Coordinates of C-alpha atoms and ligand atoms in Angstrom, one line a residue:
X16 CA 0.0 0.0 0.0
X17 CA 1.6 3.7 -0.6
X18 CA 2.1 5.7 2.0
X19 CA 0.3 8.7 2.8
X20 CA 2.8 11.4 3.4
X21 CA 0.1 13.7 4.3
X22 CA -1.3 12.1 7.2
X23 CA 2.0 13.9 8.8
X24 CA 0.0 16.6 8.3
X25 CA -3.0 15.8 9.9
X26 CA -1.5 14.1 12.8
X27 CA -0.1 18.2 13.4
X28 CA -3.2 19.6 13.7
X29 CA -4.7 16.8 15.9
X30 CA -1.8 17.1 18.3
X31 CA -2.2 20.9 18.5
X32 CA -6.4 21.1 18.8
X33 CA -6.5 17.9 20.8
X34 CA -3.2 17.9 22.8
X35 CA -2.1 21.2 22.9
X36 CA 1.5 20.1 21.0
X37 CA 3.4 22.4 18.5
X38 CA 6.0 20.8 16.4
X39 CA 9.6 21.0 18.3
X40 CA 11.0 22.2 15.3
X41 CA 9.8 24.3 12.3
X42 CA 7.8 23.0 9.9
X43 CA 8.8 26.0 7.1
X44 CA 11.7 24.0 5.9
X45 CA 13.2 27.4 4.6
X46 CA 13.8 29.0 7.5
X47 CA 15.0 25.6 9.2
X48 CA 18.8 27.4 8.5
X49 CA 18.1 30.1 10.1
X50 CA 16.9 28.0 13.4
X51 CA 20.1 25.8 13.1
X52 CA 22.3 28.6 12.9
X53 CA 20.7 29.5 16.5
X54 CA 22.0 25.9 17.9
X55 CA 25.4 25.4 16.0
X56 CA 28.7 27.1 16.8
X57 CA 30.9 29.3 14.3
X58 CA 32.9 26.4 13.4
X59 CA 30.1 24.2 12.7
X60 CA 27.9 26.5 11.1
X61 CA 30.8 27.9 8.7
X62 CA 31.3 24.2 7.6
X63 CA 27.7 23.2 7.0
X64 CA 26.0 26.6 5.5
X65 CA 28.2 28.4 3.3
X66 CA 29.9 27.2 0.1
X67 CA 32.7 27.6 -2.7
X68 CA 34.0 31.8 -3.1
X69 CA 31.2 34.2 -3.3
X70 CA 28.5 31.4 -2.6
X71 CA 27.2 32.9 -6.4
X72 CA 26.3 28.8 -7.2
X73 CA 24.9 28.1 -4.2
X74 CA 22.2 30.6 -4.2
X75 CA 22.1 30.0 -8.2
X76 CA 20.8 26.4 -7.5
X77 CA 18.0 27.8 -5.0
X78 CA 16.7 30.5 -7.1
X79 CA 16.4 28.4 -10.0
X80 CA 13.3 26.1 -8.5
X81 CA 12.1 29.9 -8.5
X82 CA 12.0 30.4 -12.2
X83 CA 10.3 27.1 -13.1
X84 CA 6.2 27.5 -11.4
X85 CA 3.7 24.5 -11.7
X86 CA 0.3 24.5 -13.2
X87 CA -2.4 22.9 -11.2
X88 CA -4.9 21.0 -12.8
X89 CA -8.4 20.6 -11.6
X90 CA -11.5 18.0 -11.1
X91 CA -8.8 15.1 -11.5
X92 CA -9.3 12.6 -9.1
X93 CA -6.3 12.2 -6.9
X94 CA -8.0 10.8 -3.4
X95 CA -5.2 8.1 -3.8
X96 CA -1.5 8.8 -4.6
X97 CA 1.2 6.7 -4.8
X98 CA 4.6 7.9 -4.9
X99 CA 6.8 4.7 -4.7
X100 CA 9.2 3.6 -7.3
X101 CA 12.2 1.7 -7.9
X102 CA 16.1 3.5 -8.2
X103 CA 18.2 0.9 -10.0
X104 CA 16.6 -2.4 -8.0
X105 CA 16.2 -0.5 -4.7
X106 CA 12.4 0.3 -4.1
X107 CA 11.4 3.8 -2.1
X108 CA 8.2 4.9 -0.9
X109 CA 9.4 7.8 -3.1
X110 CA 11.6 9.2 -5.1
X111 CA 13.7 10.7 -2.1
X112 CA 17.2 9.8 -0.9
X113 CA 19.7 11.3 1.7
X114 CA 22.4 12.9 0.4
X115 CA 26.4 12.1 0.9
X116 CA 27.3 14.3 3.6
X117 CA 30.3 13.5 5.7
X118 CA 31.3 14.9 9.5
X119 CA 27.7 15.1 10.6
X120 CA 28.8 15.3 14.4
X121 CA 29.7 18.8 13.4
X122 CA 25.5 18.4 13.5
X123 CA 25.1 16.6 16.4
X124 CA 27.4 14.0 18.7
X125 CA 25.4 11.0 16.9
X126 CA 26.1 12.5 13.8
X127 CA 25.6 9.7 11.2
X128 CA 24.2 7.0 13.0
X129 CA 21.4 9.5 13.9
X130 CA 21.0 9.4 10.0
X131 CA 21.4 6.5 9.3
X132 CA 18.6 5.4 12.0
X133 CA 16.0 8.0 10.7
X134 CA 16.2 6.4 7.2
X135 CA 15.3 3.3 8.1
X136 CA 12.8 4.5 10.2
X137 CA 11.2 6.3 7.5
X138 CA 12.4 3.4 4.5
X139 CA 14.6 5.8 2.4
X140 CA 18.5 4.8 1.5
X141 CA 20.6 6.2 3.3
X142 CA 24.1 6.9 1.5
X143 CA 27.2 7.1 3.6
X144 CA 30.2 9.3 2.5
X145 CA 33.9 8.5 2.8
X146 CA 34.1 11.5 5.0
X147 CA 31.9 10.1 7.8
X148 CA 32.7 10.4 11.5
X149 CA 31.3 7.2 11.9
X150 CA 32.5 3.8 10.2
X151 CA 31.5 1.8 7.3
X152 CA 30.3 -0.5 10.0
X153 CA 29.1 1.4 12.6
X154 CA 26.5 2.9 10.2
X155 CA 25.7 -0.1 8.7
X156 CA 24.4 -1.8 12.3
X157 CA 22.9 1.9 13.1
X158 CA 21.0 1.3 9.7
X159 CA 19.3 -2.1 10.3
X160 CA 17.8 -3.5 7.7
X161 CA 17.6 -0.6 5.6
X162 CA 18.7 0.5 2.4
X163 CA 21.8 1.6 2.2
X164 CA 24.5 2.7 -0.3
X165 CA 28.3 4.3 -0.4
X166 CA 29.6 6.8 -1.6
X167 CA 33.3 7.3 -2.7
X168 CA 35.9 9.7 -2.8
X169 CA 38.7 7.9 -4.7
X170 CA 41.8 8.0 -2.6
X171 CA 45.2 7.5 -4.5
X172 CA 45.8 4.6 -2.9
X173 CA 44.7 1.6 -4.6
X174 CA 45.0 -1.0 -2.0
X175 CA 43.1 1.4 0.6
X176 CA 40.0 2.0 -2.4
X177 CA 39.6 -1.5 -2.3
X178 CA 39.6 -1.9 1.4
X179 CA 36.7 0.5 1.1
X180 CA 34.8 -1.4 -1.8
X181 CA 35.0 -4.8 0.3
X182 CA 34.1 -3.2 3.2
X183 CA 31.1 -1.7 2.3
X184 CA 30.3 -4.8 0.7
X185 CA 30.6 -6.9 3.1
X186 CA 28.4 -4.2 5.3
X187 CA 25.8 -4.4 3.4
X188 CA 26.0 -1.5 1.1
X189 CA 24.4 -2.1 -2.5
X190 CA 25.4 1.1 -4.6
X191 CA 28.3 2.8 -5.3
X192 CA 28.2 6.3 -5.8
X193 CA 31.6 8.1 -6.7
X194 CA 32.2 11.7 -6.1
X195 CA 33.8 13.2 -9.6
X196 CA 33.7 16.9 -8.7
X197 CA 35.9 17.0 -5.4
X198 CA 39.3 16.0 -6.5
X199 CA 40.2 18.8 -4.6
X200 CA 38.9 21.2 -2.0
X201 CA 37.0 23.8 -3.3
X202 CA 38.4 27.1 -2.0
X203 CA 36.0 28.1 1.0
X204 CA 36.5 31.1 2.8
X205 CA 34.5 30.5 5.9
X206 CA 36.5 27.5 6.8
X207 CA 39.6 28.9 5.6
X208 CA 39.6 32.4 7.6
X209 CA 39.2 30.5 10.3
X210 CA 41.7 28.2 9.0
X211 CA 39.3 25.2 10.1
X212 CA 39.4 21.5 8.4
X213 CA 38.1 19.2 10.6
X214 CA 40.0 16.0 8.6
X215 CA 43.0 17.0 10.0
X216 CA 42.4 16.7 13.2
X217 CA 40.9 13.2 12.5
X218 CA 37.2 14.6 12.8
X219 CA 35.4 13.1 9.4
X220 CA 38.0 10.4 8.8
X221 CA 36.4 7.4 10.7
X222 CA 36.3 5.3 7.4
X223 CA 39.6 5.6 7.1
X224 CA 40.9 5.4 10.8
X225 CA 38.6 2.1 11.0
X226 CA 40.4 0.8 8.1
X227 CA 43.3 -1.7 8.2
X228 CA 45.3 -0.8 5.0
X229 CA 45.0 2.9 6.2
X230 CA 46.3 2.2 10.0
X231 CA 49.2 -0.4 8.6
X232 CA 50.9 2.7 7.4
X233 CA 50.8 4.8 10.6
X234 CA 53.4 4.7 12.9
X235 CA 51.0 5.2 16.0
X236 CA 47.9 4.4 16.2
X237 CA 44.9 7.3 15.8
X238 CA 43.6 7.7 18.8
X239 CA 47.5 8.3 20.0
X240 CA 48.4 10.7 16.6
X241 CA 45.1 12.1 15.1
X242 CA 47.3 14.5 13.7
X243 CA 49.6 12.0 12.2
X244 CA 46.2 10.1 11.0
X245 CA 45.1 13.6 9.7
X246 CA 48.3 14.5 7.8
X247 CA 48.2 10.5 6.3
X248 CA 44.6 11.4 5.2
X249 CA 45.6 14.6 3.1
X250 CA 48.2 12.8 1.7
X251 CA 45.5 10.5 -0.2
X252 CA 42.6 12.4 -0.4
X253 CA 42.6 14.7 -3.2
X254 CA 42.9 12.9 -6.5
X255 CA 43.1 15.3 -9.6
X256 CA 45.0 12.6 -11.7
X257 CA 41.6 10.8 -12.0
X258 CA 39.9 9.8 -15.7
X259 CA 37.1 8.1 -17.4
X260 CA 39.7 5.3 -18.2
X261 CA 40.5 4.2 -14.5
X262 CA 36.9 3.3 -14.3
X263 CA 37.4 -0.6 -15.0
X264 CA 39.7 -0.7 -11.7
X265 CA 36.5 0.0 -10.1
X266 CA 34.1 -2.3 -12.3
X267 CA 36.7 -4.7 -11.1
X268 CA 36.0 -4.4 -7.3
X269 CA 32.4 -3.8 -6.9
X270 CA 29.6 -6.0 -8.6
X271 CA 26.7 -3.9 -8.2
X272 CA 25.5 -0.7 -9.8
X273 CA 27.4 2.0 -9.9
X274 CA 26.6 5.8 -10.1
X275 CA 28.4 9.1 -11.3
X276 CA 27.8 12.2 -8.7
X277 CA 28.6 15.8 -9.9
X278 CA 27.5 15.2 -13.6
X279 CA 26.5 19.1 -14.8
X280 CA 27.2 18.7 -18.6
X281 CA 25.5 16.5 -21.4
X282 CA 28.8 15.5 -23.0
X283 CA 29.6 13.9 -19.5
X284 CA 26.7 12.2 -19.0
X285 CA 26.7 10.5 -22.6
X286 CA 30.4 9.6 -21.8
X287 CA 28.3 8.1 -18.3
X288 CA 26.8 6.3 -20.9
X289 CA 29.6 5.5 -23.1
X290 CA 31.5 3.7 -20.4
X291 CA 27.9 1.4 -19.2
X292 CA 27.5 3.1 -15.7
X293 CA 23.9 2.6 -14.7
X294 CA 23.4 6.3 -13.1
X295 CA 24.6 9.9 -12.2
X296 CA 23.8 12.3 -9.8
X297 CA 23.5 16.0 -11.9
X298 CA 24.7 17.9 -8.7
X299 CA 27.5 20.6 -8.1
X300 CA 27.9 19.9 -4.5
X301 CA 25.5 22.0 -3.5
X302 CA 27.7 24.6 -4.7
X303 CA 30.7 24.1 -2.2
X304 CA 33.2 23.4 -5.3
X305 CA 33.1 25.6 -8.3
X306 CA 31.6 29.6 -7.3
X307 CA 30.2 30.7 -10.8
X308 CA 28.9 27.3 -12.0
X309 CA 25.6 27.0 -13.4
X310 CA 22.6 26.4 -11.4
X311 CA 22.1 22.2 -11.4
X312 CA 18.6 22.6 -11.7
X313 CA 19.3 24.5 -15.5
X314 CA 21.2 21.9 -16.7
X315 CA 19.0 19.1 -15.8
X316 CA 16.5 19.2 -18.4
X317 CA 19.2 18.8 -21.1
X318 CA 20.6 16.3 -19.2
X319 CA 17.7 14.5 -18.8
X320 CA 16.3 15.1 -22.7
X321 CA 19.5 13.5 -24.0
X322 CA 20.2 10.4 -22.3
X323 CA 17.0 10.3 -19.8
X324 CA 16.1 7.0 -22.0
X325 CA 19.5 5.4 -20.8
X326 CA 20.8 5.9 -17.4
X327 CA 19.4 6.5 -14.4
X328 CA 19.2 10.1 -13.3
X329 CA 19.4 11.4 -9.5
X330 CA 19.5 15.0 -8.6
X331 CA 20.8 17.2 -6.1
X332 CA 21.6 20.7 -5.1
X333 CA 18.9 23.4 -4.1
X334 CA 16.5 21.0 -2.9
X335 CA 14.5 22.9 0.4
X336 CA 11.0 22.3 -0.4
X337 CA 8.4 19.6 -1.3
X338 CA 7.7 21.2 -4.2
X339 CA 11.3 21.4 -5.2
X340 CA 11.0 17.5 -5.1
X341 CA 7.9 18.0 -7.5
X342 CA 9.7 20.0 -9.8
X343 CA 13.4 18.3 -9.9
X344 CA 11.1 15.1 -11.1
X345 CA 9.2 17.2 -13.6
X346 CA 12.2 18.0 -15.1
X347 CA 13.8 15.0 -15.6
X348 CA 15.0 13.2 -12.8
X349 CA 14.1 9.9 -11.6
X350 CA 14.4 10.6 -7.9
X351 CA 16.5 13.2 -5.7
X352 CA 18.9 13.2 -3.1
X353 CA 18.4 16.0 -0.3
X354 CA 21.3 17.6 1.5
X355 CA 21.3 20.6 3.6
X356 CA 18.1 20.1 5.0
X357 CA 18.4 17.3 6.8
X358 CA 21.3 18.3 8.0
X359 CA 19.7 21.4 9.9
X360 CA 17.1 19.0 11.0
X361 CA 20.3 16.8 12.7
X362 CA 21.4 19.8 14.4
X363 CA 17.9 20.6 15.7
X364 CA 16.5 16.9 17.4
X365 CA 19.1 14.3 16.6
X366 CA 17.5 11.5 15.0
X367 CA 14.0 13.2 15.4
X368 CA 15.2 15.8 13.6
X369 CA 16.2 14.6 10.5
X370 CA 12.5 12.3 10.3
X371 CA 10.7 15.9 11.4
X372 CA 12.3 17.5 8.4
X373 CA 11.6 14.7 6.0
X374 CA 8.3 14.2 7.1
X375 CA 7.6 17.5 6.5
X376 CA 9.7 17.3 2.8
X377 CA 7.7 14.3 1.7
X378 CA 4.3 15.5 3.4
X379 CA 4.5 18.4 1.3
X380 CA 5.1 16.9 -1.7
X381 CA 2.5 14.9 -1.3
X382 CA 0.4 17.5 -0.7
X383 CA 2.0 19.5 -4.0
X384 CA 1.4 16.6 -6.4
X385 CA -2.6 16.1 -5.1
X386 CA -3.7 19.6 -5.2
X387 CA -2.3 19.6 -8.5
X388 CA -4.2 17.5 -9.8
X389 CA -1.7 14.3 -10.1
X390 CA -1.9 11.0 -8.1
X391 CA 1.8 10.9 -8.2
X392 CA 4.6 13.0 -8.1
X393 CA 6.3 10.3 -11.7
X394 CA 3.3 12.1 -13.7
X395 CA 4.4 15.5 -13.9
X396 CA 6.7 16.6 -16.7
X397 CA 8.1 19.5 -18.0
X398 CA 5.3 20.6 -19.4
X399 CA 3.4 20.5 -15.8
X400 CA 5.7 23.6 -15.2
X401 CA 6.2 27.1 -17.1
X402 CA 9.1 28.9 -17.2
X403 CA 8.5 32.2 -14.8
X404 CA 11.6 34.4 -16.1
Ligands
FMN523 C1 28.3 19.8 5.1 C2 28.3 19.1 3.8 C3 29.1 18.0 3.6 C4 29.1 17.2 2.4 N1 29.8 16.1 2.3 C5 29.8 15.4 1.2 C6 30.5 14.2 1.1 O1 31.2 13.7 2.0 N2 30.4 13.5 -0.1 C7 29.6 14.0 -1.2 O2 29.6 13.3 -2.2 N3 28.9 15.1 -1.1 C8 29.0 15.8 0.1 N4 28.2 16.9 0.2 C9 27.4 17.4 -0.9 C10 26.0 16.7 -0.9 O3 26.0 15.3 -1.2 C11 25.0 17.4 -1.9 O4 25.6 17.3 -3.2 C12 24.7 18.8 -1.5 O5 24.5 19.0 -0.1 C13 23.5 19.3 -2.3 O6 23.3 20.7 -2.1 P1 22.2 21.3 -1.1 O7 22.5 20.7 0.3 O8 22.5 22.7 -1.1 O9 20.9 20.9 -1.6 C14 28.2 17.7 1.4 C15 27.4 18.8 1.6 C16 27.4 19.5 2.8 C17 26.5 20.6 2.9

């Protein structure tokens, strides 16, 4: 049976005319940065919020769900709606995922098990990143039986990638979803007037500190040397000799599907399909990499028109709404991946946090599709939108 998102919505009101019980934390998902930024410290909140240079992209990728409006349609039954599909063999009760976002105890002390527990909670994948504070492991029993995939940043180190790859594996990870647009650190000025990375002080490493290769080449241990473990880290982090034609190493150490994040162009994402991968994420990191690159939301369409018919397509980057959700699939993608906002929901209630602010994401989505006039958010296209600009 599909779930009805909107019954989160209901259950509100009951609670406040019956019980006398607001919501803990807000349920206007654009000012939920706002009310994290109340709860976080400078540090924290300079990691999370802003992103590459002038932040130019970042605000690019919100602004342009602005310039794309829906048209509601009337008298169309939707009394049931069914949002549930299936992402390269891993069903969803829709077209939502979490985002790759690494050192969430910046967030909160349970940081990615808090995560990791709220998706399976709520039945959406969860999909770990490199630069966790918690392990490959550690997230995988915090997870349960849920769904669960990894994400990649390709260290130089050959024998340490594949330590990953079997790891992840072997913890029950299905997907594989390599970063491509953070070879390097993008140059961020919050973090870097304060002159703040939190790898090197072993904060966001605990893949790589759990990891056997990666501790075999440290002299003393991590919890002894973070700084030692830190310094080891930066020496095979970034990765700016990386190319299409290294792919087969990695075809050759994972069996199942693997997916391309921080596609923006259609010549890369027919060289996605050139080389047989099965997906891509069109994302620009939510901006935190390249200031001045275009808006992912304007390049998805084309994406999406030229090789829609033969990947898989995920999106990411300027998601805050439900209707943002509505309008990333109108445009092309199969389902999206949502980043900051959970996040902020994290920072606010923990584990409760994050299901408070995707409750209120999917609920309003839900909401978004029906009173337009669709039973599901996989029927709108592009031409349920018009351009506002
Ligand atoms: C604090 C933070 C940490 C992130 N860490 C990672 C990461 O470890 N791996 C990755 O692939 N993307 C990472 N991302 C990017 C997200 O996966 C996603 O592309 C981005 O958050 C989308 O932009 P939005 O949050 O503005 O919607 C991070 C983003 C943020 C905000």
């Amino acid at each position: 049976m599909a779930e009805n998102f909107s019954d989160y919505q209901i259950g509100i009101y009951i609670n406040g005319m019956f019980l006398g019980q607001t919501p803990d934390i807000t349920t206007d998902l654009l000012s939920l940065e706002s009310k994290a930024a109340e709860v976080l410290g400078a540090e924290e909140l300079g990691y999370i919020v802003p992103s590459a240079g002038s932040g130019r992209t970042a605000r690019a990728n919100v602004a342009a769900f602005e310039r794309w409006r829906i048209v509601p349609r009337m008298f169309r039954d939707h009394a049931v709606r069914d949002h549930s599909t299936t992402i390269l063999g891993t069903t969803m009760p829709a077209p939502v995922l979490f985002c790759p976002v690494g050192v969430q105890q910046l967030a909160h002390p349970d940081g990615e098990l808090a995560t990791a527990r709220a998706a399976q909670a709520l039945g959406l994948t969860f999909v770990h990143s490199t630069q966790a504070t918690r392990s490959i492991e550690e997230v995988a029993e915090a997870n349960g039986d849920g769904s669960r995939w990894y994400q990649l940043y390709w260290p130089t180190d050959d024998e340490l990638c594949i330590s990953f790859l079997e790891r992840a594996k072997a913890a029950g990870y299905t997907h594989l979803v390599i970063t491509l647009d953070t070879t390097m650190l993008g140059w961020r000025p919050a973090d870097l007037d304060r002159g703040y990375l939190p790898f090197l002080q072993s904060v966001g490493i605990a893949n790589y500190t759990s990891d056997p290769v990666f501790t075999r080449r440290l002299e003393k241990s991590p919890e002894e040397d973070p700084a030692a473990a830190g310094i080891a880290f930066a020496g095979v982090f970034p990765n700016p000799g990386l190319s299409w034609d290294q792919l087969p190493f990695i075809r050759d150490h994972w069996d199942g599907p693997i997916i391309l994040k921080g596609i923006q162009s259609v010549e890369d994402a027919r060289l996605a399909v050139e080389h047989g991968i099965e997906g891509i994420v069109v994302s620009n990191h939510g901006g935190r990499q390249v200031d001045g690159a275009v808006a992912s939301l304007d390049v998805l369409p084309h994406i999406a028109e030229a090789v829609g018919d033969q990947l898989t397509i995920l999106f990411d980057s300027g998601i805050r709404t439900g209707s943002d959700v509505v309008k990333a699939i109108a445009l092309g993608a199969d389902a999206v991946c949502i980043g900051r906002p959970y996040l902020y929901g994290l920072a606010l209630g923990g584990q409760a946090g994050v299901e408070h602010v995707m409750k209120s994401l999917l609920a309003e989505m839900d909401l978004t599709v029906g009173n337009s006039g669709y039973s599901s958010v996989h029927e709108l296209t592009r031409s349920s939108l018009v351009r506002a600009d």
